[in-house]
């Protein structure tokens, strides 16, 4: 029973980690697309 | 569709960041497989040791992110190297550092529940870590206070240098105050080869992720600054045209 409960905490920590990273990445890329719509590609130094 | 190599990311992506994103995804996949399935249970911590493969690298990356923020801020404040790019790198690194620090706190709480029977205790390591987390949230809030880009860079640069003092305080808290939190296990050779390899995979994949996120975040900040400058130029032009007879 304890082992099952501990496995839940382990899986929960991985889910929170990967979920948090995915959520932040999604937010960042959406923000990038919105900002890029207002700046022509030739003005972006990295392109 | 893979979110890290999706063509929609081209707003801030280059061939290099796309390759880096792919390498990061592969690394995170390896981390999940080794961390959850292939690495053995620890003799004392049992399955709880698996949380450390994300907890320890995320803590190290948060430290690294805050040190980069401090160095980039010092670079901005020093007249010879003054550049808004350094300020944007500082802000981007702090934001990503807050993400990693959040992961550290959540994974640490779950590990604490297994090992200590509680999600939280006010020992020196946990308290200083929480304080560091709140400090950098404050730093990000200060960056959003408004004013010119230079004003933002100056005030947040000074704050970043002050906040940097907290990083060694957190790291050495386990030696100075002997809290409930365990001391360094890696340096003392308490891990088996496969455990060390899994930890190494975590460290490498999180480092790649950090670089990928900071590159994109600082480019978003550059785009935001360009939009702000464009808006200001338009407002000034409108004002001048209104004043014309």
PDB file of C-alpha atoms in Angstrom:
ATOM      1  CA  UNK A   1       0.000   0.000   0.000  1.00  0.00           C
ATOM      2  CA  UNK A   2       2.814   2.415   0.949  1.00  0.00           C
ATOM      3  CA  UNK A   3       4.719   1.470  -2.213  1.00  0.00           C
ATOM      4  CA  UNK A   4       1.638   2.261  -4.331  1.00  0.00           C
ATOM      5  CA  UNK A   5       1.188   5.587  -2.556  1.00  0.00           C
ATOM      6  CA  UNK A   6       4.864   6.479  -3.030  1.00  0.00           C
ATOM      7  CA  UNK A   7       4.624   5.562  -6.731  1.00  0.00           C
ATOM      8  CA  UNK A   8       1.769   8.077  -6.936  1.00  0.00           C
ATOM      9  CA  UNK A   9       4.016  10.818  -5.518  1.00  0.00           C
ATOM     10  CA  UNK A  10       6.802   9.884  -7.953  1.00  0.00           C
ATOM     11  CA  UNK A  11       4.483   9.912 -10.976  1.00  0.00           C
ATOM     12  CA  UNK A  12       2.886  13.118  -9.686  1.00  0.00           C
ATOM     13  CA  UNK A  13       6.281  14.840  -9.500  1.00  0.00           C
ATOM     14  CA  UNK A  14       7.139  13.837 -13.086  1.00  0.00           C
ATOM     15  CA  UNK A  15       3.669  14.892 -14.293  1.00  0.00           C
ATOM     16  CA  UNK A  16       3.970  18.266 -12.539  1.00  0.00           C
ATOM     17  CA  UNK A  17       7.470  18.794 -13.952  1.00  0.00           C
ATOM     18  CA  UNK A  18       6.743  17.871 -17.554  1.00  0.00           C
ATOM     19  CA  UNK A  19       3.303  19.512 -17.397  1.00  0.00           C
ATOM     20  CA  UNK A  20       4.797  22.740 -16.054  1.00  0.00           C
ATOM     21  CA  UNK A  21       7.489  22.767 -18.744  1.00  0.00           C
ATOM     22  CA  UNK A  22       4.916  22.065 -21.491  1.00  0.00           C
ATOM     23  CA  UNK A  23       2.589  24.796 -20.213  1.00  0.00           C
ATOM     24  CA  UNK A  24       5.380  27.392 -20.035  1.00  0.00           C
ATOM     25  CA  UNK A  25       6.669  26.395 -23.499  1.00  0.00           C
ATOM     26  CA  UNK A  26       3.197  26.686 -25.002  1.00  0.00           C
ATOM     27  CA  UNK A  27       2.722  30.123 -23.382  1.00  0.00           C
ATOM     28  CA  UNK A  28       6.160  31.279 -24.614  1.00  0.00           C
ATOM     29  CA  UNK A  29       5.613  30.158 -28.211  1.00  0.00           C
ATOM     30  CA  UNK A  30       2.148  31.724 -28.345  1.00  0.00           C
ATOM     31  CA  UNK A  31       3.620  34.986 -27.076  1.00  0.00           C
ATOM     32  CA  UNK A  32       6.408  34.734 -29.668  1.00  0.00           C
ATOM     33  CA  UNK A  33       3.906  34.291 -32.522  1.00  0.00           C
ATOM     34  CA  UNK A  34       1.816  37.251 -31.362  1.00  0.00           C
ATOM     35  CA  UNK A  35       4.829  39.536 -31.008  1.00  0.00           C
ATOM     36  CA  UNK A  36       6.288  38.388 -34.347  1.00  0.00           C
ATOM     37  CA  UNK A  37       3.071  39.351 -36.149  1.00  0.00           C
ATOM     38  CA  UNK A  38       3.887  42.984 -35.402  1.00  0.00           C
ATOM     39  CA  UNK A  39       7.544  42.899 -36.466  1.00  0.00           C
ATOM     40  CA  UNK A  40       8.558  42.208 -40.079  1.00  0.00           C
ATOM     41  CA  UNK A  41      10.957  39.248 -40.495  1.00  0.00           C
ATOM     42  CA  UNK A  42      13.759  41.474 -41.856  1.00  0.00           C
ATOM     43  CA  UNK A  43      13.781  43.428 -38.550  1.00  0.00           C
ATOM     44  CA  UNK A  44      14.468  40.316 -36.497  1.00  0.00           C
ATOM     45  CA  UNK A  45      18.239  40.046 -35.958  1.00  0.00           C
ATOM     46  CA  UNK A  46      18.198  36.229 -35.760  1.00  0.00           C
ATOM     47  CA  UNK A  47      16.547  35.658 -39.147  1.00  0.00           C
TER      48      UNK A  47
ATOM     49  CA  UNK B   1       2.671  17.985 -33.540  1.00  0.00           C
ATOM     50  CA  UNK B   2       5.863  18.311 -31.536  1.00  0.00           C
ATOM     51  CA  UNK B   3       5.642  21.718 -29.742  1.00  0.00           C
ATOM     52  CA  UNK B   4       9.393  22.294 -29.646  1.00  0.00           C
ATOM     53  CA  UNK B   5      10.035  21.824 -33.359  1.00  0.00           C
ATOM     54  CA  UNK B   6       6.661  23.000 -34.648  1.00  0.00           C
ATOM     55  CA  UNK B   7       7.065  25.308 -37.659  1.00  0.00           C
ATOM     56  CA  UNK B   8       4.957  27.876 -35.787  1.00  0.00           C
ATOM     57  CA  UNK B   9       7.968  28.553 -33.561  1.00  0.00           C
ATOM     58  CA  UNK B  10       9.801  30.219 -36.479  1.00  0.00           C
ATOM     59  CA  UNK B  11       8.857  33.595 -35.005  1.00  0.00           C
ATOM     60  CA  UNK B  12      11.811  33.240 -32.655  1.00  0.00           C
ATOM     61  CA  UNK B  13      13.475  30.094 -33.978  1.00  0.00           C
ATOM     62  CA  UNK B  14      16.464  29.356 -36.150  1.00  0.00           C
ATOM     63  CA  UNK B  15      17.872  26.097 -37.468  1.00  0.00           C
ATOM     64  CA  UNK B  16      20.051  25.937 -34.341  1.00  0.00           C
ATOM     65  CA  UNK B  17      17.169  26.357 -31.873  1.00  0.00           C
ATOM     66  CA  UNK B  18      15.107  23.769 -33.783  1.00  0.00           C
ATOM     67  CA  UNK B  19      17.953  21.237 -33.502  1.00  0.00           C
ATOM     68  CA  UNK B  20      18.398  22.171 -29.843  1.00  0.00           C
ATOM     69  CA  UNK B  21      14.663  21.708 -29.251  1.00  0.00           C
ATOM     70  CA  UNK B  22      14.788  18.240 -30.794  1.00  0.00           C
ATOM     71  CA  UNK B  23      17.829  17.281 -28.675  1.00  0.00           C
ATOM     72  CA  UNK B  24      15.994  18.586 -25.585  1.00  0.00           C
ATOM     73  CA  UNK B  25      12.926  16.477 -26.321  1.00  0.00           C
ATOM     74  CA  UNK B  26      15.055  13.359 -26.779  1.00  0.00           C
ATOM     75  CA  UNK B  27      16.875  14.123 -23.508  1.00  0.00           C
ATOM     76  CA  UNK B  28      13.616  14.626 -21.583  1.00  0.00           C
ATOM     77  CA  UNK B  29      12.281  11.357 -23.040  1.00  0.00           C
ATOM     78  CA  UNK B  30      15.414   9.550 -21.838  1.00  0.00           C
ATOM     79  CA  UNK B  31      15.030  11.167 -18.424  1.00  0.00           C
ATOM     80  CA  UNK B  32      11.443   9.906 -18.107  1.00  0.00           C
ATOM     81  CA  UNK B  33      12.402   6.361 -19.197  1.00  0.00           C
ATOM     82  CA  UNK B  34      15.531   6.090 -17.021  1.00  0.00           C
ATOM     83  CA  UNK B  35      14.045   7.990 -14.086  1.00  0.00           C
ATOM     84  CA  UNK B  36      10.762   6.092 -13.924  1.00  0.00           C
ATOM     85  CA  UNK B  37      11.671   2.600 -15.200  1.00  0.00           C
ATOM     86  CA  UNK B  38      15.334   1.710 -15.774  1.00  0.00           C
ATOM     87  CA  UNK B  39      17.122   3.087 -12.700  1.00  0.00           C
ATOM     88  CA  UNK B  40      17.026   0.936  -9.542  1.00  0.00           C
ATOM     89  CA  UNK B  41      15.308   1.754  -6.264  1.00  0.00           C
ATOM     90  CA  UNK B  42      17.545   3.136  -3.533  1.00  0.00           C
ATOM     91  CA  UNK B  43      18.295   0.937  -0.508  1.00  0.00           C
ATOM     92  CA  UNK B  44      17.059   3.604   1.933  1.00  0.00           C
ATOM     93  CA  UNK B  45      14.783   5.910  -0.076  1.00  0.00           C
ATOM     94  CA  UNK B  46      13.250   3.080  -2.163  1.00  0.00           C
ATOM     95  CA  UNK B  47      11.246   4.508  -5.109  1.00  0.00           C
ATOM     96  CA  UNK B  48      11.428   8.051  -3.699  1.00  0.00           C
ATOM     97  CA  UNK B  49      14.938   8.418  -5.148  1.00  0.00           C
ATOM     98  CA  UNK B  50      13.373   8.724  -8.629  1.00  0.00           C
ATOM     99  CA  UNK B  51      12.093  12.206  -7.744  1.00  0.00           C
ATOM    100  CA  UNK B  52      15.682  13.329  -7.176  1.00  0.00           C
ATOM    101  CA  UNK B  53      16.472  12.885 -10.896  1.00  0.00           C
ATOM    102  CA  UNK B  54      14.274  15.911 -11.599  1.00  0.00           C
ATOM    103  CA  UNK B  55      14.596  17.680  -8.248  1.00  0.00           C
ATOM    104  CA  UNK B  56      18.401  17.974  -8.197  1.00  0.00           C
ATOM    105  CA  UNK B  57      18.911  19.069 -11.852  1.00  0.00           C
ATOM    106  CA  UNK B  58      16.078  21.604 -11.604  1.00  0.00           C
ATOM    107  CA  UNK B  59      17.670  23.097  -8.467  1.00  0.00           C
ATOM    108  CA  UNK B  60      21.080  23.283 -10.177  1.00  0.00           C
ATOM    109  CA  UNK B  61      19.549  24.889 -13.261  1.00  0.00           C
ATOM    110  CA  UNK B  62      17.684  27.432 -11.130  1.00  0.00           C
ATOM    111  CA  UNK B  63      21.012  28.392  -9.505  1.00  0.00           C
ATOM    112  CA  UNK B  64      22.664  28.613 -12.926  1.00  0.00           C
ATOM    113  CA  UNK B  65      19.788  30.731 -14.277  1.00  0.00           C
ATOM    114  CA  UNK B  66      20.046  33.196 -11.382  1.00  0.00           C
ATOM    115  CA  UNK B  67      23.840  33.397 -11.722  1.00  0.00           C
ATOM    116  CA  UNK B  68      23.438  34.113 -15.462  1.00  0.00           C
ATOM    117  CA  UNK B  69      20.888  36.807 -14.559  1.00  0.00           C
ATOM    118  CA  UNK B  70      23.418  38.335 -12.161  1.00  0.00           C
ATOM    119  CA  UNK B  71      26.308  38.198 -14.655  1.00  0.00           C
ATOM    120  CA  UNK B  72      24.226  39.608 -17.522  1.00  0.00           C
ATOM    121  CA  UNK B  73      22.986  42.384 -15.232  1.00  0.00           C
ATOM    122  CA  UNK B  74      26.551  43.196 -14.176  1.00  0.00           C
ATOM    123  CA  UNK B  75      27.445  43.269 -17.872  1.00  0.00           C
ATOM    124  CA  UNK B  76      24.666  45.772 -18.508  1.00  0.00           C
ATOM    125  CA  UNK B  77      25.546  47.979 -15.540  1.00  0.00           C
ATOM    126  CA  UNK B  78      29.218  48.089 -16.578  1.00  0.00           C
ATOM    127  CA  UNK B  79      29.452  50.927 -19.103  1.00  0.00           C
ATOM    128  CA  UNK B  80      31.898  49.189 -21.447  1.00  0.00           C
ATOM    129  CA  UNK B  81      29.587  46.247 -22.116  1.00  0.00           C
ATOM    130  CA  UNK B  82      26.239  48.026 -21.782  1.00  0.00           C
ATOM    131  CA  UNK B  83      23.705  46.468 -24.129  1.00  0.00           C
ATOM    132  CA  UNK B  84      19.950  45.909 -23.861  1.00  0.00           C
ATOM    133  CA  UNK B  85      20.548  42.367 -25.149  1.00  0.00           C
ATOM    134  CA  UNK B  86      22.294  41.605 -21.844  1.00  0.00           C
ATOM    135  CA  UNK B  87      19.319  43.019 -19.955  1.00  0.00           C
ATOM    136  CA  UNK B  88      16.939  40.839 -21.972  1.00  0.00           C
ATOM    137  CA  UNK B  89      19.106  37.758 -21.338  1.00  0.00           C
ATOM    138  CA  UNK B  90      19.003  38.610 -17.615  1.00  0.00           C
ATOM    139  CA  UNK B  91      15.204  38.838 -17.642  1.00  0.00           C
ATOM    140  CA  UNK B  92      14.799  35.680 -19.740  1.00  0.00           C
ATOM    141  CA  UNK B  93      17.148  33.696 -17.518  1.00  0.00           C
ATOM    142  CA  UNK B  94      15.349  34.857 -14.362  1.00  0.00           C
ATOM    143  CA  UNK B  95      11.962  33.810 -15.752  1.00  0.00           C
ATOM    144  CA  UNK B  96      13.249  30.365 -16.723  1.00  0.00           C
ATOM    145  CA  UNK B  97      14.999  30.153 -13.347  1.00  0.00           C
ATOM    146  CA  UNK B  98      11.678  30.781 -11.594  1.00  0.00           C
ATOM    147  CA  UNK B  99      10.184  27.900 -13.621  1.00  0.00           C
ATOM    148  CA  UNK B 100      13.003  25.565 -12.506  1.00  0.00           C
ATOM    149  CA  UNK B 101      12.783  26.807  -8.920  1.00  0.00           C
ATOM    150  CA  UNK B 102       9.024  26.098  -8.960  1.00  0.00           C
ATOM    151  CA  UNK B 103       9.758  22.558 -10.205  1.00  0.00           C
ATOM    152  CA  UNK B 104      12.342  22.194  -7.431  1.00  0.00           C
ATOM    153  CA  UNK B 105       9.840  23.228  -4.763  1.00  0.00           C
ATOM    154  CA  UNK B 106       7.001  21.010  -6.043  1.00  0.00           C
ATOM    155  CA  UNK B 107       9.170  17.919  -6.598  1.00  0.00           C
ATOM    156  CA  UNK B 108      10.903  18.545  -3.261  1.00  0.00           C
ATOM    157  CA  UNK B 109       7.553  18.710  -1.471  1.00  0.00           C
ATOM    158  CA  UNK B 110       6.487  15.368  -2.961  1.00  0.00           C
ATOM    159  CA  UNK B 111       9.858  13.842  -2.063  1.00  0.00           C
ATOM    160  CA  UNK B 112       9.471  15.272   1.455  1.00  0.00           C
ATOM    161  CA  UNK B 113       6.057  13.638   1.813  1.00  0.00           C
ATOM    162  CA  UNK B 114       7.638  10.249   1.074  1.00  0.00           C
ATOM    163  CA  UNK B 115      10.794  10.730   3.147  1.00  0.00           C
ATOM    164  CA  UNK B 116       9.683  12.929   6.042  1.00  0.00           C
ATOM    165  CA  UNK B 117       5.920  12.375   6.022  1.00  0.00           C
ATOM    166  CA  UNK B 118       5.194  16.051   5.343  1.00  0.00           C
ATOM    167  CA  UNK B 119       5.040  18.260   2.255  1.00  0.00           C
ATOM    168  CA  UNK B 120       6.694  21.186   3.971  1.00  0.00           C
ATOM    169  CA  UNK B 121       8.774  22.050   6.992  1.00  0.00           C
ATOM    170  CA  UNK B 122      10.360  25.388   7.846  1.00  0.00           C
ATOM    171  CA  UNK B 123      13.934  24.179   7.862  1.00  0.00           C
ATOM    172  CA  UNK B 124      16.750  26.394   6.592  1.00  0.00           C
ATOM    173  CA  UNK B 125      17.106  24.859   3.085  1.00  0.00           C
ATOM    174  CA  UNK B 126      13.380  24.925   2.304  1.00  0.00           C
ATOM    175  CA  UNK B 127      12.842  28.384   3.774  1.00  0.00           C
ATOM    176  CA  UNK B 128      15.786  29.979   1.943  1.00  0.00           C
ATOM    177  CA  UNK B 129      14.697  28.268  -1.306  1.00  0.00           C
ATOM    178  CA  UNK B 130      11.164  29.619  -0.943  1.00  0.00           C
ATOM    179  CA  UNK B 131      12.609  33.060  -0.198  1.00  0.00           C
ATOM    180  CA  UNK B 132      14.797  32.863  -3.320  1.00  0.00           C
ATOM    181  CA  UNK B 133      11.746  31.877  -5.402  1.00  0.00           C
ATOM    182  CA  UNK B 134       9.719  34.840  -4.093  1.00  0.00           C
ATOM    183  CA  UNK B 135      12.668  37.212  -4.590  1.00  0.00           C
ATOM    184  CA  UNK B 136      12.915  36.384  -8.306  1.00  0.00           C
ATOM    185  CA  UNK B 137       9.147  36.658  -8.753  1.00  0.00           C
ATOM    186  CA  UNK B 138       9.599  40.147  -7.283  1.00  0.00           C
ATOM    187  CA  UNK B 139      12.470  40.758  -9.716  1.00  0.00           C
ATOM    188  CA  UNK B 140      10.186  39.854 -12.645  1.00  0.00           C
ATOM    189  CA  UNK B 141       7.490  42.171 -11.260  1.00  0.00           C
ATOM    190  CA  UNK B 142      10.022  45.019 -11.028  1.00  0.00           C
ATOM    191  CA  UNK B 143      10.953  44.464 -14.694  1.00  0.00           C
ATOM    192  CA  UNK B 144       7.297  45.107 -15.603  1.00  0.00           C
ATOM    193  CA  UNK B 145       6.996  48.406 -13.707  1.00  0.00           C
ATOM    194  CA  UNK B 146       7.198  50.509 -16.856  1.00  0.00           C
ATOM    195  CA  UNK B 147       9.483  53.327 -17.989  1.00  0.00           C
ATOM    196  CA  UNK B 148      12.044  53.224 -20.770  1.00  0.00           C
ATOM    197  CA  UNK B 149      14.022  50.093 -21.630  1.00  0.00           C
ATOM    198  CA  UNK B 150      17.117  51.679 -20.075  1.00  0.00           C
ATOM    199  CA  UNK B 151      15.278  52.486 -16.815  1.00  0.00           C
ATOM    200  CA  UNK B 152      14.011  48.895 -16.677  1.00  0.00           C
ATOM    201  CA  UNK B 153      17.510  47.552 -17.299  1.00  0.00           C
ATOM    202  CA  UNK B 154      19.128  49.762 -14.638  1.00  0.00           C
ATOM    203  CA  UNK B 155      16.702  49.106 -11.799  1.00  0.00           C
ATOM    204  CA  UNK B 156      16.365  45.370 -12.484  1.00  0.00           C
ATOM    205  CA  UNK B 157      20.148  45.081 -12.922  1.00  0.00           C
ATOM    206  CA  UNK B 158      20.765  46.450  -9.425  1.00  0.00           C
ATOM    207  CA  UNK B 159      18.077  44.178  -7.976  1.00  0.00           C
ATOM    208  CA  UNK B 160      19.557  41.119  -9.746  1.00  0.00           C
ATOM    209  CA  UNK B 161      22.955  41.755  -8.163  1.00  0.00           C
ATOM    210  CA  UNK B 162      21.354  42.072  -4.710  1.00  0.00           C
ATOM    211  CA  UNK B 163      19.284  38.900  -5.233  1.00  0.00           C
ATOM    212  CA  UNK B 164      22.345  36.934  -6.365  1.00  0.00           C
ATOM    213  CA  UNK B 165      23.652  37.001  -2.773  1.00  0.00           C
ATOM    214  CA  UNK B 166      20.850  34.610  -1.828  1.00  0.00           C
ATOM    215  CA  UNK B 167      22.066  31.799  -4.129  1.00  0.00           C
ATOM    216  CA  UNK B 168      25.110  30.754  -2.024  1.00  0.00           C
ATOM    217  CA  UNK B 169      22.959  31.252   1.084  1.00  0.00           C
ATOM    218  CA  UNK B 170      20.531  28.578  -0.208  1.00  0.00           C
ATOM    219  CA  UNK B 171      23.267  26.237  -1.425  1.00  0.00           C
ATOM    220  CA  UNK B 172      25.343  26.275   1.771  1.00  0.00           C
ATOM    221  CA  UNK B 173      22.355  26.342   4.138  1.00  0.00           C
ATOM    222  CA  UNK B 174      22.608  22.541   4.496  1.00  0.00           C
ATOM    223  CA  UNK B 175      26.173  22.898   5.826  1.00  0.00           C
ATOM    224  CA  UNK B 176      25.753  26.003   7.928  1.00  0.00           C
ATOM    225  CA  UNK B 177      22.523  25.164   9.781  1.00  0.00           C
ATOM    226  CA  UNK B 178      22.345  21.323   9.544  1.00  0.00           C
ATOM    227  CA  UNK B 179      18.646  21.197   8.617  1.00  0.00           C
ATOM    228  CA  UNK B 180      16.326  18.248   7.998  1.00  0.00           C
ATOM    229  CA  UNK B 181      17.191  18.443   4.296  1.00  0.00           C
ATOM    230  CA  UNK B 182      19.918  15.969   3.360  1.00  0.00           C
ATOM    231  CA  UNK B 183      23.423  17.099   2.397  1.00  0.00           C
ATOM    232  CA  UNK B 184      24.977  16.504  -1.027  1.00  0.00           C
ATOM    233  CA  UNK B 185      24.672  12.814  -2.004  1.00  0.00           C
ATOM    234  CA  UNK B 186      26.357  13.067  -5.405  1.00  0.00           C
ATOM    235  CA  UNK B 187      29.702  14.437  -4.209  1.00  0.00           C
ATOM    236  CA  UNK B 188      29.838  11.849  -1.418  1.00  0.00           C
ATOM    237  CA  UNK B 189      29.504   8.933  -3.883  1.00  0.00           C
ATOM    238  CA  UNK B 190      26.286   7.518  -2.399  1.00  0.00           C
ATOM    239  CA  UNK B 191      24.707   6.754  -5.799  1.00  0.00           C
ATOM    240  CA  UNK B 192      25.162   3.682  -8.016  1.00  0.00           C
ATOM    241  CA  UNK B 193      26.435   4.008 -11.600  1.00  0.00           C
ATOM    242  CA  UNK B 194      22.952   3.808 -13.162  1.00  0.00           C
ATOM    243  CA  UNK B 195      21.604   6.331 -10.665  1.00  0.00           C
ATOM    244  CA  UNK B 196      24.464   8.696 -11.478  1.00  0.00           C
ATOM    245  CA  UNK B 197      23.862   8.211 -15.212  1.00  0.00           C
ATOM    246  CA  UNK B 198      20.143   9.017 -14.788  1.00  0.00           C
ATOM    247  CA  UNK B 199      21.032  12.119 -12.815  1.00  0.00           C
ATOM    248  CA  UNK B 200      23.483  13.068 -15.576  1.00  0.00           C
ATOM    249  CA  UNK B 201      20.726  12.628 -18.210  1.00  0.00           C
ATOM    250  CA  UNK B 202      18.505  14.904 -16.120  1.00  0.00           C
ATOM    251  CA  UNK B 203      21.222  17.517 -15.801  1.00  0.00           C
ATOM    252  CA  UNK B 204      22.064  17.511 -19.528  1.00  0.00           C
ATOM    253  CA  UNK B 205      18.436  17.557 -20.729  1.00  0.00           C
ATOM    254  CA  UNK B 206      17.473  20.341 -18.298  1.00  0.00           C
ATOM    255  CA  UNK B 207      20.540  22.342 -19.370  1.00  0.00           C
ATOM    256  CA  UNK B 208      19.548  21.994 -23.034  1.00  0.00           C
ATOM    257  CA  UNK B 209      15.997  22.990 -22.095  1.00  0.00           C
ATOM    258  CA  UNK B 210      17.297  26.013 -20.202  1.00  0.00           C
ATOM    259  CA  UNK B 211      19.351  27.231 -23.184  1.00  0.00           C
ATOM    260  CA  UNK B 212      16.428  26.645 -25.584  1.00  0.00           C
ATOM    261  CA  UNK B 213      13.938  28.491 -23.364  1.00  0.00           C
ATOM    262  CA  UNK B 214      16.268  31.432 -22.655  1.00  0.00           C
ATOM    263  CA  UNK B 215      17.064  31.901 -26.361  1.00  0.00           C
ATOM    264  CA  UNK B 216      13.367  32.012 -27.253  1.00  0.00           C
ATOM    265  CA  UNK B 217      12.412  34.125 -24.237  1.00  0.00           C
ATOM    266  CA  UNK B 218      15.049  36.777 -24.882  1.00  0.00           C
ATOM    267  CA  UNK B 219      13.973  36.952 -28.550  1.00  0.00           C
ATOM    268  CA  UNK B 220      10.357  37.443 -27.443  1.00  0.00           C
ATOM    269  CA  UNK B 221      11.605  40.262 -25.196  1.00  0.00           C
ATOM    270  CA  UNK B 222      13.469  41.776 -28.173  1.00  0.00           C
ATOM    271  CA  UNK B 223      10.273  41.613 -30.257  1.00  0.00           C
ATOM    272  CA  UNK B 224       8.288  43.220 -27.407  1.00  0.00           C
ATOM    273  CA  UNK B 225      10.870  46.022 -27.178  1.00  0.00           C
ATOM    274  CA  UNK B 226      10.693  46.566 -30.960  1.00  0.00           C
ATOM    275  CA  UNK B 227       6.893  46.747 -30.779  1.00  0.00           C
ATOM    276  CA  UNK B 228       7.145  49.236 -27.892  1.00  0.00           C
ATOM    277  CA  UNK B 229       9.645  51.376 -29.823  1.00  0.00           C
ATOM    278  CA  UNK B 230       7.436  51.234 -32.929  1.00  0.00           C
ATOM    279  CA  UNK B 231       4.405  52.280 -30.881  1.00  0.00           C
ATOM    280  CA  UNK B 232       6.342  55.188 -29.396  1.00  0.00           C
ATOM    281  CA  UNK B 233       7.560  56.310 -32.830  1.00  0.00           C
ATOM    282  CA  UNK B 234       3.984  56.205 -34.164  1.00  0.00           C
ATOM    283  CA  UNK B 235       2.663  58.170 -31.149  1.00  0.00           C
ATOM    284  CA  UNK B 236       5.364  60.835 -31.624  1.00  0.00           C
ATOM    285  CA  UNK B 237       4.605  61.068 -35.341  1.00  0.00           C
ATOM    286  CA  UNK B 238       0.868  61.435 -34.588  1.00  0.00           C
ATOM    287  CA  UNK B 239       1.620  64.126 -32.016  1.00  0.00           C
ATOM    288  CA  UNK B 240       3.811  66.049 -34.468  1.00  0.00           C
ATOM    289  CA  UNK B 241       1.199  65.825 -37.215  1.00  0.00           C
ATOM    290  CA  UNK B 242      -1.478  67.133 -34.777  1.00  0.00           C
ATOM    291  CA  UNK B 243       0.755  70.100 -33.950  1.00  0.00           C
ATOM    292  CA  UNK B 244       1.289  70.971 -37.611  1.00  0.00           C
ATOM    293  CA  UNK B 245      -0.820  73.923 -38.963  1.00  0.00           C
TER     294      UNK B 245
END
